[in-house]
XYZ file of C-alpha atoms in Angstrom:
704
model
C -23.143 -12.111 17.509
C -20.644 -10.443 15.209
C -19.810 -11.869 11.805
C -16.459 -10.638 10.538
C -16.159 -12.020 7.025
C -15.335 -9.314 4.500
C -17.312 -11.075 1.802
C -18.953 -14.415 1.083
C -19.524 -15.114 -2.604
C -22.011 -17.869 -3.547
C -22.128 -19.050 -7.124
C -25.635 -20.291 -7.964
C -25.955 -22.155 -11.254
C -29.755 -22.076 -11.184
C -30.841 -18.435 -11.116
C -34.324 -19.443 -9.971
C -32.790 -20.548 -6.663
C -31.417 -17.114 -5.929
C -34.661 -15.566 -4.689
C -35.299 -18.500 -2.347
C -31.754 -18.432 -0.965
C -31.816 -14.657 -0.632
C -34.996 -14.825 1.474
C -33.479 -17.525 3.671
C -30.210 -15.663 4.168
C -32.053 -12.419 4.852
C -33.654 -14.056 7.894
C -30.385 -15.384 9.248
C -28.567 -12.154 8.416
C -31.001 -10.156 10.517
C -30.679 -12.606 13.374
C -26.868 -12.519 13.323
C -26.552 -8.760 12.972
C -29.632 -7.698 14.947
C -30.781 -5.827 11.843
C -34.404 -4.661 12.222
C -37.051 -6.470 10.226
C -37.441 -3.520 7.905
C -33.693 -2.936 7.691
C -31.958 -2.415 4.368
C -30.315 -5.776 3.655
C -28.456 -4.592 0.590
C -27.114 -1.545 2.383
C -26.010 -3.729 5.287
C -24.134 -6.192 3.151
C -26.326 -8.882 1.530
C -26.489 -8.523 -2.243
C -28.734 -10.189 -4.820
C -28.429 -9.594 -8.534
C -31.618 -10.846 -10.207
C -30.560 -9.513 -13.547
C -27.056 -9.621 -14.872
C -26.820 -5.849 -14.990
C -23.418 -4.245 -15.397
C -24.587 -1.197 -13.477
C -25.645 -3.340 -10.533
C -22.274 -5.002 -10.400
C -20.511 -1.696 -10.683
C -22.628 -0.356 -7.840
C -21.679 -3.297 -5.682
C -18.003 -2.965 -6.536
C -18.086 0.740 -5.819
C -19.669 0.136 -2.428
C -17.331 -2.717 -1.656
C -14.200 -0.692 -2.386
C -15.127 1.784 0.332
C -13.555 1.245 3.790
C -15.168 -1.788 5.401
C -16.906 -1.696 8.728
C -15.279 -4.199 11.078
C -18.475 -6.057 11.901
C -20.276 -5.910 8.558
C -20.522 -9.223 6.731
C -21.400 -9.272 3.082
C -22.968 -12.014 1.038
C -23.002 -11.819 -2.745
C -25.253 -14.209 -4.697
C -24.138 -14.704 -8.282
C -25.099 -16.983 -11.115
C -22.463 -18.426 -13.432
C -23.218 -15.745 -16.010
C -23.092 -13.043 -13.406
C -19.775 -14.383 -12.136
C -18.329 -14.012 -15.628
C -19.693 -10.490 -15.796
C -18.153 -9.678 -12.432
C -14.766 -10.838 -13.702
C -15.203 -8.494 -16.657
C -16.099 -5.614 -14.368
C -12.987 -6.329 -12.283
C -10.906 -6.243 -15.455
C -12.530 -2.942 -16.409
C -11.703 -1.571 -12.974
C -8.064 -2.528 -13.470
C -8.077 -0.704 -16.794
C -9.504 2.402 -15.138
C -6.771 2.323 -12.490
C -4.158 1.941 -15.214
C -5.588 4.893 -17.152
C -5.522 7.013 -14.000
C -1.858 6.169 -13.494
C -1.026 7.014 -17.123
C -2.785 10.384 -16.808
C -0.524 11.201 -13.867
C 2.482 10.053 -15.863
C 1.539 12.439 -18.673
C 2.067 15.298 -16.213
C 5.258 13.834 -14.766
C 6.410 10.679 -16.587
C 9.704 10.177 -14.701
C 11.939 11.799 -12.115
C 15.157 9.814 -12.355
C 17.504 8.083 -14.775
C 20.270 5.561 -14.218
C 22.800 4.548 -16.875
C 23.896 1.092 -15.724
C 26.530 -1.047 -17.449
C 26.185 -4.727 -16.586
C 29.358 -6.718 -15.925
C 30.633 -7.981 -19.250
C 28.764 -5.407 -21.362
C 30.365 -2.568 -23.296
C 27.477 -0.120 -23.327
C 25.251 0.973 -20.441
C 21.522 0.345 -20.343
C 19.357 3.351 -19.599
C 16.607 3.074 -16.975
C 14.080 5.857 -16.464
C 12.347 5.840 -13.051
C 8.763 7.034 -12.557
C 5.566 6.488 -10.628
C 4.747 3.294 -12.553
C 5.837 0.955 -15.334
C 5.190 2.087 -18.889
C 5.779 0.048 -22.041
C 4.643 0.566 -25.625
C 2.918 -2.823 -25.587
C 2.039 -5.344 -22.871
C 4.890 -7.773 -22.263
C 7.583 -5.534 -23.703
C 10.435 -4.057 -21.678
C 9.313 -0.874 -19.937
C 10.367 2.496 -21.248
C 9.831 3.766 -17.678
C 10.273 1.611 -14.585
C 8.106 1.716 -11.486
C 9.931 3.296 -8.513
C 9.256 0.047 -6.637
C 10.850 -2.251 -9.231
C 14.146 -3.976 -8.319
C 16.206 -1.961 -10.798
C 14.965 1.333 -9.294
C 16.951 0.531 -6.169
C 19.994 1.673 -8.149
C 18.640 5.214 -8.094
C 18.020 5.276 -4.339
C 20.880 3.184 -2.951
C 23.976 3.909 -5.027
C 26.122 6.732 -6.263
C 28.258 6.561 -9.385
C 30.466 3.461 -9.474
C 29.972 -0.229 -8.607
C 26.354 -1.156 -7.918
C 23.951 -4.062 -7.934
C 20.300 -4.953 -7.569
C 18.420 -8.131 -6.750
C 16.263 -9.256 -9.682
C 13.936 -12.282 -9.747
C 16.706 -14.192 -11.513
C 19.383 -13.296 -8.957
C 21.820 -10.485 -8.190
C 22.692 -8.225 -11.104
C 26.044 -6.482 -10.805
C 27.707 -3.741 -12.757
C 28.562 -0.062 -12.706
C 26.492 3.125 -12.608
C 27.968 5.328 -15.345
C 25.741 8.320 -14.688
C 22.650 9.389 -12.776
C 20.132 12.097 -13.564
C 17.476 13.838 -11.552
C 14.464 15.555 -13.108
C 11.456 17.559 -12.132
C 8.636 17.575 -14.673
C 5.372 19.370 -14.007
C 2.373 19.534 -16.368
C 4.479 17.835 -19.026
C 7.193 20.540 -18.890
C 10.768 20.080 -17.715
C 11.462 22.236 -14.646
C 15.033 20.987 -14.270
C 17.247 18.070 -15.214
C 20.851 17.561 -14.160
C 23.453 14.867 -13.781
C 24.522 14.174 -10.228
C 26.862 11.809 -8.466
C 24.808 12.098 -5.331
C 21.625 10.019 -5.026
C 19.377 12.876 -4.009
C 21.061 16.244 -4.278
C 20.775 18.238 -1.036
C 19.685 21.359 -2.887
C 16.815 19.434 -4.456
C 15.828 17.942 -1.122
C 15.963 21.393 0.486
C 13.726 22.774 -2.247
C 11.209 19.982 -1.749
C 11.234 20.324 2.023
C 11.087 24.080 1.808
C 7.942 24.154 -0.310
C 4.587 25.144 1.083
C 2.650 22.999 3.505
C -0.239 21.168 1.912
C -3.537 19.807 3.165
C -2.326 16.333 2.348
C 0.852 14.471 3.121
C 3.371 14.646 0.281
C 4.616 11.536 -1.447
C 8.403 11.276 -1.302
C 9.287 9.052 -4.257
C 11.597 11.718 -5.746
C 13.515 12.225 -2.501
C 13.627 8.820 -0.789
C 16.861 8.545 1.171
C 18.984 5.391 1.301
C 18.034 4.541 4.897
C 14.358 5.184 4.100
C 14.543 2.977 1.012
C 15.857 0.075 3.118
C 12.755 0.303 5.303
C 10.367 0.657 2.367
C 11.758 -2.433 0.601
C 11.906 -4.594 3.728
C 9.884 -7.757 3.069
C 11.561 -10.134 5.528
C 10.561 -8.860 8.961
C 7.155 -9.888 10.273
C 6.888 -7.074 12.813
C 8.732 -3.881 11.846
C 8.859 -1.143 14.484
C 9.948 2.301 13.304
C 10.975 4.620 16.113
C 11.350 8.019 14.498
C 11.891 11.582 15.609
C 9.277 14.218 14.792
C 9.632 15.166 11.140
C 11.778 12.138 10.245
C 9.264 10.991 7.632
C 8.236 7.797 9.419
C 4.586 8.022 8.355
C 5.552 8.703 4.737
C 8.001 5.812 4.815
C 5.384 3.466 6.298
C 2.833 4.352 3.602
C 5.388 4.024 0.817
C 6.339 0.661 2.305
C 2.716 -0.445 1.989
C 2.730 0.667 -1.664
C 5.920 -1.328 -2.190
C 4.509 -4.460 -0.512
C 1.380 -4.259 -2.678
C 3.611 -4.095 -5.745
C 6.016 -6.781 -4.545
C 3.382 -9.334 -3.489
C 0.525 -8.464 -5.825
C -0.665 -12.068 -6.071
C -1.304 -12.445 -2.334
C -1.758 -8.935 -0.976
C -4.556 -6.528 -1.933
C -5.487 -3.104 -0.632
C -8.452 -4.681 1.179
C -5.974 -6.851 3.147
C -4.376 -3.827 4.821
C -5.662 -1.817 7.763
C -4.272 1.387 9.267
C -5.055 2.193 12.884
C -4.879 5.984 12.693
C -5.167 8.585 15.476
C -8.281 10.368 14.191
C -10.457 11.132 11.199
C -8.481 14.203 10.176
C -5.254 12.249 10.009
C -7.023 9.631 7.900
C -8.031 12.349 5.429
C -4.497 13.784 5.524
C -2.914 10.539 4.300
C -5.798 9.181 2.202
C -4.374 10.219 -1.183
C -0.919 8.683 -0.838
C -1.604 5.187 -2.163
C -3.802 6.327 -5.078
C -1.036 8.777 -5.978
C 1.380 5.850 -6.083
C -0.878 3.797 -8.320
C -2.631 1.734 -5.629
C -6.167 1.648 -4.279
C -6.796 3.265 -0.942
C -6.866 1.115 2.149
C -9.015 0.743 5.243
C -8.437 3.172 8.075
C -10.010 3.493 11.475
C -9.166 4.530 15.012
C -8.754 1.867 17.660
C -11.093 3.842 19.914
C -13.832 3.625 17.290
C -13.288 -0.106 17.009
C -13.585 -0.488 20.798
C -16.779 1.556 20.849
C -18.372 -0.679 18.205
C -17.303 -3.833 19.983
C -18.769 -2.650 23.284
C -22.143 -1.419 22.033
C -23.790 -4.421 23.718
C -22.052 -3.499 26.991
C -22.313 0.297 27.245
C -24.244 2.960 25.359
C -21.168 5.170 25.028
C -17.407 5.083 25.527
C -14.929 7.891 26.022
C -12.019 8.256 23.617
C -8.386 9.273 24.006
C -9.279 12.949 23.690
C -11.494 12.708 26.771
C -8.630 11.110 28.691
C -6.101 13.779 27.694
C -8.482 16.573 28.656
C -9.093 14.927 32.035
C -5.361 14.436 32.687
C -4.714 18.132 32.096
C -7.298 18.971 34.774
C -6.543 16.122 37.169
C -2.989 14.672 37.365
C -4.314 11.623 39.282
C -6.326 10.646 36.169
C -3.058 9.655 34.478
C -2.179 7.406 37.418
C -5.565 5.664 37.287
C -5.246 5.131 33.557
C -1.695 3.794 33.822
C -2.751 1.379 36.569
C -5.676 -0.039 34.584
C -3.512 -0.577 31.508
C -0.653 -2.231 33.396
C 0.473 -5.847 33.347
C -0.355 -6.107 37.053
C -3.972 -5.144 36.334
C -4.108 -7.654 33.465
C -2.791 -10.355 35.791
C -5.561 -9.546 38.250
C -8.162 -9.843 35.473
C -6.675 -13.183 34.443
C -7.008 -14.461 38.032
C -10.586 -13.221 38.125
C -11.373 -14.979 34.828
C -10.109 -18.283 36.225
C -12.270 -17.919 39.345
C -15.323 -17.325 37.160
C -15.000 -20.872 35.818
C -16.798 -22.049 38.936
C -18.355 -18.935 40.475
C -20.322 -17.923 37.371
C -22.002 -21.273 36.742
C -25.319 -22.711 37.959
C -25.593 -26.085 36.229
C -28.887 -27.960 35.833
C -30.593 -30.552 33.607
C -31.897 -29.373 30.232
C -34.781 -31.064 28.482
C -36.367 -30.905 25.057
C -39.548 -32.943 24.722
C -38.441 -36.454 25.674
C -34.714 -35.689 25.385
C -32.677 -34.769 28.459
C -29.089 -33.621 28.921
C -28.213 -34.232 32.549
C -26.328 -31.800 34.766
C -23.399 -34.211 35.090
C -23.151 -34.634 31.308
C -23.208 -30.854 30.856
C -20.451 -30.398 33.460
C -18.289 -33.007 31.732
C -18.715 -31.355 28.349
C -18.203 -27.887 29.836
C -14.985 -28.572 31.745
C -13.457 -31.359 29.672
C -14.455 -31.496 26.014
C -14.831 -27.734 25.505
C -12.289 -26.470 28.046
C -10.335 -24.638 25.310
C -13.334 -22.517 24.322
C -13.660 -19.133 26.142
C -15.925 -19.342 29.179
C -18.919 -17.324 27.937
C -18.943 -19.048 24.525
C -18.482 -22.544 25.928
C -22.129 -23.208 26.784
C -23.137 -22.552 23.179
C -20.862 -25.426 22.181
C -22.532 -27.640 24.807
C -25.953 -26.618 23.484
C -24.966 -27.377 19.887
C -23.800 -30.830 20.968
C -27.213 -31.527 22.494
C -29.016 -30.181 19.425
C -26.871 -32.347 17.121
C -27.797 -35.404 19.166
C -31.504 -34.558 18.955
C -31.366 -33.903 15.210
C -29.550 -37.191 14.650
C -32.181 -39.157 16.531
C -35.078 -37.301 14.894
C -33.418 -37.420 11.481
C -34.329 -33.787 10.844
C -33.098 -30.286 11.620
C -34.707 -28.369 14.448
C -36.495 -25.238 13.245
C -34.996 -21.935 14.323
C -37.961 -21.132 16.584
C -37.092 -24.236 18.619
C -33.307 -23.976 18.486
C -33.057 -20.470 19.932
C -35.148 -21.126 23.113
C -33.179 -24.323 23.675
C -29.844 -22.502 23.444
C -31.193 -19.880 25.861
C -31.840 -22.629 28.445
C -28.128 -23.408 28.418
C -27.105 -19.743 28.541
C -29.223 -19.217 31.657
C -26.737 -21.365 33.545
C -24.449 -18.342 33.538
C -25.218 -16.089 36.471
C -24.681 -13.180 34.065
C -23.227 -12.622 30.606
C -23.102 -8.842 30.989
C -19.454 -7.707 30.743
C -20.245 -4.433 32.500
C -21.550 -6.391 35.500
C -18.610 -8.808 35.380
C -16.071 -5.973 35.246
C -17.785 -4.284 38.171
C -17.598 -7.533 40.105
C -13.874 -7.677 39.372
C -13.329 -4.072 40.517
C -15.179 -4.707 43.769
C -13.273 -7.938 44.438
C -9.885 -6.230 43.973
C -10.813 -3.149 46.013
C -11.117 -0.614 43.153
C -13.841 1.993 42.823
C -16.777 0.388 41.034
C -18.784 1.737 38.103
C -22.311 3.123 38.604
C -25.045 0.475 38.410
C -27.060 1.548 35.379
C -29.097 -0.004 32.568
C -27.358 -0.431 29.213
C -28.819 2.704 27.635
C -27.394 4.929 30.421
C -23.925 3.429 30.698
C -20.859 5.400 29.635
C -17.399 3.903 30.074
C -14.517 6.150 31.066
C -11.503 5.748 28.837
C -9.506 4.125 31.611
C -12.132 1.335 31.718
C -12.814 0.894 27.976
C -9.936 -1.439 27.194
C -10.059 -3.490 30.408
C -13.717 -4.270 29.577
C -12.775 -5.033 25.953
C -9.967 -7.308 27.174
C -12.427 -9.214 29.351
C -14.706 -9.603 26.350
C -11.900 -11.066 24.243
C -10.761 -13.213 27.153
C -14.179 -14.649 28.045
C -15.972 -14.925 24.698
C -15.223 -15.952 21.155
C -14.340 -13.050 18.908
C -13.727 -13.557 15.231
C -10.155 -12.844 14.219
C -9.673 -10.292 11.443
C -8.222 -12.978 9.184
C -8.799 -10.888 6.046
C -6.225 -8.385 7.333
C -2.753 -9.499 6.249
C -0.875 -6.326 7.176
C -1.619 -3.932 10.012
C -0.175 -0.431 10.287
C -0.201 1.162 13.749
C 0.643 4.864 13.788
C 1.527 6.848 16.924
C 2.571 3.641 18.657
C 3.640 5.482 21.818
C -0.001 6.330 22.559
C -1.067 2.683 22.844
C -0.924 0.997 26.224
C 0.347 -2.469 26.994
C -3.257 -3.616 27.399
C -4.215 -2.255 23.982
C -1.339 -4.140 22.375
C -2.464 -7.344 24.123
C -5.908 -6.892 22.549
C -4.361 -6.170 19.132
C -2.393 -9.402 19.404
C -5.637 -11.321 20.018
C -7.315 -9.576 17.083
C -4.584 -9.866 14.456
C -2.048 -12.555 13.630
C -0.706 -10.750 10.565
C 2.434 -8.823 9.647
C 2.681 -5.328 11.110
C 4.355 -1.989 10.628
C 4.363 -0.091 13.914
C 5.634 3.484 14.056
C 5.870 6.367 16.478
C 7.991 8.704 18.563
C 8.271 8.255 22.321
C 8.933 12.000 22.680
C 5.368 12.646 21.479
C 3.706 10.568 24.182
C 0.458 12.222 25.257
C 0.909 11.442 28.937
C 2.703 12.663 32.035
C 5.598 10.327 31.337
C 7.245 9.229 28.111
C 6.487 5.625 27.252
C 8.924 3.425 25.389
C 6.663 0.676 24.072
C 9.689 -1.236 22.857
C 10.274 -2.268 26.446
C 7.252 -4.570 26.292
C 6.431 -5.108 22.602
C 8.880 -8.037 22.178
C 7.190 -9.799 25.091
C 3.807 -9.428 23.344
C 4.659 -10.089 19.699
C 7.662 -12.343 20.122
C 11.238 -12.277 18.911
C 10.375 -11.769 15.212
C 10.297 -8.018 15.792
C 12.809 -5.671 14.236
C 13.441 -2.177 15.559
C 14.601 0.637 13.281
C 15.519 4.146 14.438
C 15.026 7.250 12.280
C 16.856 10.077 14.046
C 17.165 12.595 11.207
C 14.549 15.350 11.119
C 13.558 16.668 7.689
C 10.337 18.589 8.359
C 11.559 21.497 10.454
C 14.249 24.083 9.893
C 17.347 23.754 12.073
C 16.105 26.634 14.237
C 12.688 25.047 14.895
C 13.998 21.517 15.417
C 16.690 22.737 17.852
C 14.146 24.750 19.857
C 11.764 21.786 20.063
C 14.517 19.364 21.084
C 15.584 21.658 23.940
C 12.030 21.669 25.331
C 12.165 18.021 26.366
C 15.867 17.300 26.346
C 16.202 15.368 23.078
C 19.925 14.977 22.424
C 20.275 12.320 19.714
C 18.478 14.215 16.937
C 20.203 14.600 13.561
C 19.216 17.768 11.731
C 18.955 18.260 7.991
C 20.701 21.519 7.173
C 17.765 23.693 6.167
C 17.747 27.078 7.865
C 14.963 29.606 8.317
C 13.680 32.307 10.623
C 14.586 32.244 14.332
C 11.883 31.020 16.693
C 10.012 33.944 18.266
C 9.147 33.415 21.946
C 7.093 36.014 23.838
C 5.139 36.494 27.056
C 1.712 38.069 26.569
C -1.090 39.093 28.895
C -3.852 36.813 27.645
C -5.159 34.650 24.798
C -6.595 37.553 22.803
C -3.293 39.460 22.927
C -1.477 36.400 21.588
C -4.004 35.969 18.796
C -3.806 39.628 17.747
C -0.040 39.382 17.459
C -0.401 36.153 15.500
C -2.824 37.753 13.041
C -0.376 40.596 12.392
C 2.204 38.103 11.094
C -0.193 35.646 9.448
C 0.521 34.733 5.803
C 3.140 37.440 5.068
C 2.910 38.848 1.535
C 6.521 38.028 0.696
C 5.857 34.331 1.378
C 3.608 31.900 -0.438
C 2.364 30.158 2.706
C -0.927 28.313 2.448
C -1.304 26.686 5.868
C -1.012 28.014 9.413
C -2.134 26.788 12.823
C -2.918 28.158 16.244
C -2.150 25.276 18.618
C -3.366 25.339 22.225
C -3.548 22.842 25.109
C -7.245 21.934 25.316
C -10.628 21.932 23.593
C -12.103 24.792 25.599
C -9.189 27.097 24.768
C -9.325 26.069 21.107
C -13.001 26.986 20.884
C -12.367 30.368 22.552
C -9.439 31.037 20.217
C -11.551 30.205 17.180
C -14.329 32.603 18.219
C -11.854 35.417 18.984
C -10.044 34.899 15.666
C -13.302 34.961 13.754
C -13.991 38.454 15.115
C -10.441 39.744 14.583
C -10.096 38.392 11.055
C -13.542 39.589 10.003
C -12.296 43.135 10.614
C -9.416 42.474 8.197
C -11.617 41.144 5.351
C -10.212 37.649 5.842
C -12.462 34.995 4.284
C -13.274 33.169 7.530
C -15.796 30.892 5.851
C -13.194 29.328 3.568
C -9.871 30.019 5.278
C -10.536 29.693 9.024
C -11.347 26.328 10.572
C -11.614 24.797 14.017
C -10.213 21.278 14.006
C -11.878 19.263 16.776
C -12.423 15.570 17.456
C -15.471 15.524 15.153
C -13.576 16.985 12.184
C -12.928 14.741 9.219
C -10.803 16.899 6.926
C -7.810 19.209 6.985
C -8.190 22.489 5.035
C -5.937 25.220 3.722
C -5.807 28.505 5.573
C -5.651 29.047 9.338
C -6.499 26.091 11.577
C -7.226 26.284 15.302
C -6.696 23.058 17.204
C -5.235 21.269 20.205
C -1.760 19.775 20.323
C -3.084 16.212 20.396
C -5.193 16.641 17.250
C -2.322 18.377 15.458
C -0.107 15.287 15.748
C 1.057 14.016 12.391
C 0.077 17.238 10.594
C 2.341 20.047 9.423
C 1.859 23.755 8.706
C 3.866 26.571 7.113
C 3.363 28.709 10.232
C 2.604 27.630 13.788
C 1.491 29.888 16.631
C 1.934 27.908 19.841
C -0.005 29.330 22.817
C 0.478 27.706 26.230
C 0.375 28.754 29.883
C 3.480 30.491 31.233
C 5.851 28.570 33.524
C 4.048 25.273 32.901
C 6.666 22.620 33.629
C 4.576 19.439 33.906
C 6.073 16.810 31.637
C 2.820 16.346 29.771
C 2.604 20.050 28.966
C 6.255 20.193 27.890
C 5.597 17.312 25.519
C 2.499 19.122 24.294
C 4.609 22.185 23.462
C 7.145 19.914 21.744
C 4.397 18.432 19.575
C 3.089 21.915 18.730
C 6.572 23.207 17.842
C 7.429 20.289 15.567
C 4.329 20.912 13.434
C 6.003 24.021 11.955
C 7.676 23.799 8.557
C 9.040 27.342 8.257
C 7.950 29.673 11.075
C 7.295 29.089 14.764
C 6.004 31.752 17.146
C 5.574 30.771 20.797
C 3.348 32.758 23.167
C 3.204 32.224 26.933
C 0.104 33.556 28.695
C-alpha cells in the first residue's frame, strides 16, 4: 500500500506521549511501506524530536526541502515548544533566502529602468527593475522592483508613449517618458543606454551569441513581449506551449513558474510544483533557474521513473523510453507495436476487459470470525451495490472494513492488528488473482495479442510498450492516492507522451498544468500532434499558444534544420554565423578526426561542444575513439571529455558525446552531427533535426 502524503505534522502537548506514539506509528509505518523491521524510520520519513534542538529541526528541514519521493510519507511529531521553534527555523530559512537574493543583487542590482508619468501627474516616477524587490526598510516603497511585479510589465510590454499596468488596486495608466537598459556584472556597469525599443536587438543578439553554458540561462533581461504574456498568464488552467526548437519554451515555462510563485505566494509553494522532465541530465541543466530567480528549487522526476516505482510490486524491472527508441531504430515494427498499445482503441479494449472482470475475477464465499459470519449474499450486495464506485481490486477491502466495524461495534473494542490482517486476507482471497502482470497477460490472450512470459516477480521485466498499459490497469482497477499536494504540473517534451500516458496523468493530477513541446522533435517514426487529443482528455479549459520564433540558432543553422524535415512556418531571429558544413566521410573515426581538428578554435571562446550520434552503441564507440585521439593532443579528457548516457546526472563543460534523444533540450557552442548516409526514415530525419538544433554557433554534419 502506498501512502502519498508529503507530510503529516502532529502537535503533541505532552512530550512524554511522543515516545509512545512514535513506537506505535513506527509499527504501522513499516506495515504500510513494507519497510524492514530494522529499517531506518527517520531516513524513510518518520521524525521524532525528543529534545527541542535547533540542529535537529534544521536537519529535518534540510532533508525535507530535497526533492520528494512520490511514495514516501513523512510524519513529524512535535510538541508545542518544538512547533514554536520550527516556526522560528522557517523564519530563519526565509532570511537566508533573502540574504542569498541580496548577494546576487550586489553583483547585478538591476537591468532596466522605466520613467513612467501617471495620468494627472507632472513628473514621472522612476522604477528600477531587478531580480527582486529591494527597499531600505520593510514596508517602504522598493528602490528596485522585482521583475515579476505588476509595474515591471511596463519594461517588457511597452515602448515609449502611452502605457498601463494592472495593479492590485486596478489599472494604472500613463505615459512612458523614457526607458533604459543596463548590464551590470560584479557591481560594475558594462553598459547603460536609453532605448525606445523594449529589448534592443543588438543586446538580444549579444546575449544569444554568448557562449553555451552547462546550465540553462535565465532570460529576465531579454524577455520578449509575447514571452511575457505567457509568463504572466494566471487565468488558464491548462496552458499548452507549442514551440519551435530554440524558441525558449522551456525558459518561458520555468520563468512562468517563478512568476506564479511570486503572484500566489500565499497558496503556492515550491513543494506544490512538479516537473516531469525527460531525464536526469535535463533536470540538472534547469535546476538552478528558480534559485537564480529568488525561489526554492522544485521537484523533478521522469515519468518513466514514476512508472517503475509504481510497478515494483508487479515487475522487477521496466524498460524506459531510451530502450524503446533504440529498439525502434533496429526494428521499425517496434514503433507500430508501441503505437498500438498506447492507442485509444487499445484503451477501449482494456476498459471492456475491466468490466468483464467484475464477474470473472470473483469467487464469493462466507467469511467468519469466531461467532460472527458475513454471508456470501451480504458480501455480494455490498460488493456490487454499496461499494460499486470503488475500483474493483480495492472494493473487497471496503467490504472487509465494513465487517470489521460491525464486529468492533458488537465487541465494544478494536480488533488487534494480528487479527485484522488475516481477516482482510480472507476477503482478498475471493479474487482469483490480484497480480496485475497476470491480469494484463489474461487481457492480451483474450484479445489475441502476444502474451508476456510467465515468470515469478523477481524475473519479470516489462517492455516499454507494456509499461503504461499495465500502469493504466493498476489505476483503473485499484485505488491510487492522488498527488493532491501538487498544485501545478509542468510537462516538458509533450510530444513524447502518448495518449495513454496523458490518460494516466489525468488520473494522477487534478491540478493546473503547463505543457510544452515541439511536434517536430517527436522521437518516433511519425510526428505526433498531441493537441489533437489533449482537449478530449483535459477538457475545454485548455489554451494553446504557439512560439514560432527561433532564438537559439543562427539563421544558417535554423534554416538547415528546418529544411531537413520540411518546417515552413519558422520565424528566424536575425543572428548570422558560419555556414553549416556538410560532408561525406568513410567511417566514424574519420568523422571524429575531422571534428577534433576544428574543436574549440583559438579565435573563439567556446566552452561546450557535442558529438551527437543515433544510438548508444555508436556513442560509446565514439567516446572511446575520441579518448584516444584527444589524448595524443594533450586534451584533458578527464575533465573536458564526457559520455552522456541514460545513467548520467549532470551536464559538463567541454566535449560531450551523446545520442540525439539525450541531447534534447540542451545546447552547445559547437555540434558535430554524425549519422548514416542516405538515411531517409522519418525518425532518423527528426533525429538529425534534433541534433542540428542543439548548435548555438557552429554545426558540422558528417554522413558515414
